[in-house]
GROMACS .gro file of C-alpha atoms in nm:
model
   79
    1MET     CA    1  -1.173   0.491   0.948
    2SER     CA    2  -0.955   0.489   0.637
    3ASP     CA    3  -1.219   0.686   0.447
    4ALA     CA    4  -1.136   0.978   0.677
    5ILE     CA    5  -0.769   0.960   0.583
    6ALA     CA    6  -0.690   1.141   0.260
    7ALA     CA    7  -0.419   0.978   0.051
    8ASP     CA    8  -0.154   1.198  -0.106
    9ARG     CA    9  -0.098   0.947  -0.386
   10GLU     CA   10  -0.260   0.630  -0.516
   11VAL     CA   11  -0.117   0.323  -0.688
   12ASP     CA   12  -0.357   0.084  -0.860
   13ALA     CA   13  -0.185  -0.254  -0.875
   14SER     CA   14  -0.505  -0.443  -0.962
   15GLY     CA   15  -0.436  -0.753  -1.169
   16LEU     CA   16  -0.067  -0.761  -1.077
   17ASN     CA   17   0.088  -1.049  -0.887
   18CYS     CA   18   0.368  -1.055  -0.634
   19PRO     CA   19   0.610  -0.881  -0.625
   20LEU     CA   20   0.475  -0.608  -0.854
   21PRO     CA   21   0.230  -0.444  -0.607
   22ILE     CA   22   0.511  -0.406  -0.352
   23LEU     CA   23   0.756  -0.277  -0.614
   24ARG     CA   24   0.505  -0.017  -0.735
   25ALA     CA   25   0.436   0.091  -0.378
   26LYS     CA   26   0.806   0.114  -0.296
   27LYS     CA   27   0.868   0.336  -0.599
   28ALA     CA   28   0.572   0.561  -0.513
   29LEU     CA   29   0.684   0.594  -0.150
   30THR     CA   30   1.029   0.717  -0.255
   31ASP     CA   31   0.857   1.005  -0.437
   32LEU     CA   32   0.659   1.105  -0.126
   33GLU     CA   33   0.778   1.321   0.163
   34SER     CA   34   0.793   1.179   0.514
   35GLY     CA   35   0.448   1.158   0.675
   36LYS     CA   36   0.258   1.150   0.345
   37ILE     CA   37  -0.001   0.878   0.279
   38LEU     CA   38  -0.002   0.628  -0.008
   39ARG     CA   39  -0.313   0.428  -0.102
   40VAL     CA   40  -0.244   0.100  -0.280
   41ILE     CA   41  -0.514  -0.109  -0.447
   42ALA     CA   42  -0.429  -0.474  -0.514
   43THR     CA   43  -0.611  -0.792  -0.614
   44ASP     CA   44  -0.339  -1.047  -0.538
   45PRO     CA   45  -0.453  -1.237  -0.224
   46GLY     CA   46  -0.090  -1.265  -0.112
   47ALA     CA   47  -0.060  -0.886  -0.102
   48ARG     CA   48  -0.204  -0.879   0.251
   49ARG     CA   49   0.090  -1.077   0.388
   50ASP     CA   50   0.337  -0.897   0.161
   51PHE     CA   51   0.236  -0.545   0.270
   52GLU     CA   52   0.235  -0.638   0.638
   53ALA     CA   53   0.593  -0.769   0.601
   54PHE     CA   54   0.694  -0.471   0.385
   55ALA     CA   55   0.576  -0.225   0.651
   56ARG     CA   56   0.761  -0.411   0.928
   57GLN     CA   57   1.085  -0.432   0.728
   58THR     CA   58   1.090  -0.076   0.595
   59GLY     CA   59   0.949   0.120   0.888
   60HIS     CA   60   0.658   0.263   0.688
   61GLU     CA   61   0.335   0.253   0.888
   62LEU     CA   62   0.051   0.037   0.760
   63LEU     CA   63  -0.242   0.255   0.867
   64SER     CA   64  -0.518   0.033   0.735
   65LEU     CA   65  -0.604  -0.266   0.526
   66GLN     CA   66  -0.954  -0.314   0.392
   67GLU     CA   67  -1.121  -0.545   0.145
   68VAL     CA   68  -1.354  -0.352  -0.085
   69ASP     CA   69  -1.527  -0.521  -0.380
   70LYS     CA   70  -1.276  -0.810  -0.385
   71LYS     CA   71  -0.985  -0.564  -0.385
   72LEU     CA   72  -0.739  -0.503  -0.103
   73VAL     CA   73  -0.691  -0.136  -0.017
   74PHE     CA   74  -0.382  -0.044   0.186
   75LEU     CA   75  -0.295   0.291   0.339
   76LEU     CA   76   0.075   0.336   0.409
   77LYS     CA   77   0.234   0.631   0.584
   78ARG     CA   78   0.585   0.709   0.467
   79ARG     CA   79   0.840   0.704   0.744
   0.00000   0.00000   0.00000
């Protein structure tokens, strides 16, 4: 399903550990208009839990979370 959703911006946080993937995503989201989609790629296993909590706390919508080639790919919709 997420392949059908085109991201407006992408952040590659591969190789970065908590909290850097979240911080990079947060910065990218502030540059996007409401309703735009951000794709985040991360390798930190804790990122799954972190992004779920981040979406709940900030009101951004976590559209999808997939594991592709040992990387976590998140799609977030800016509130």
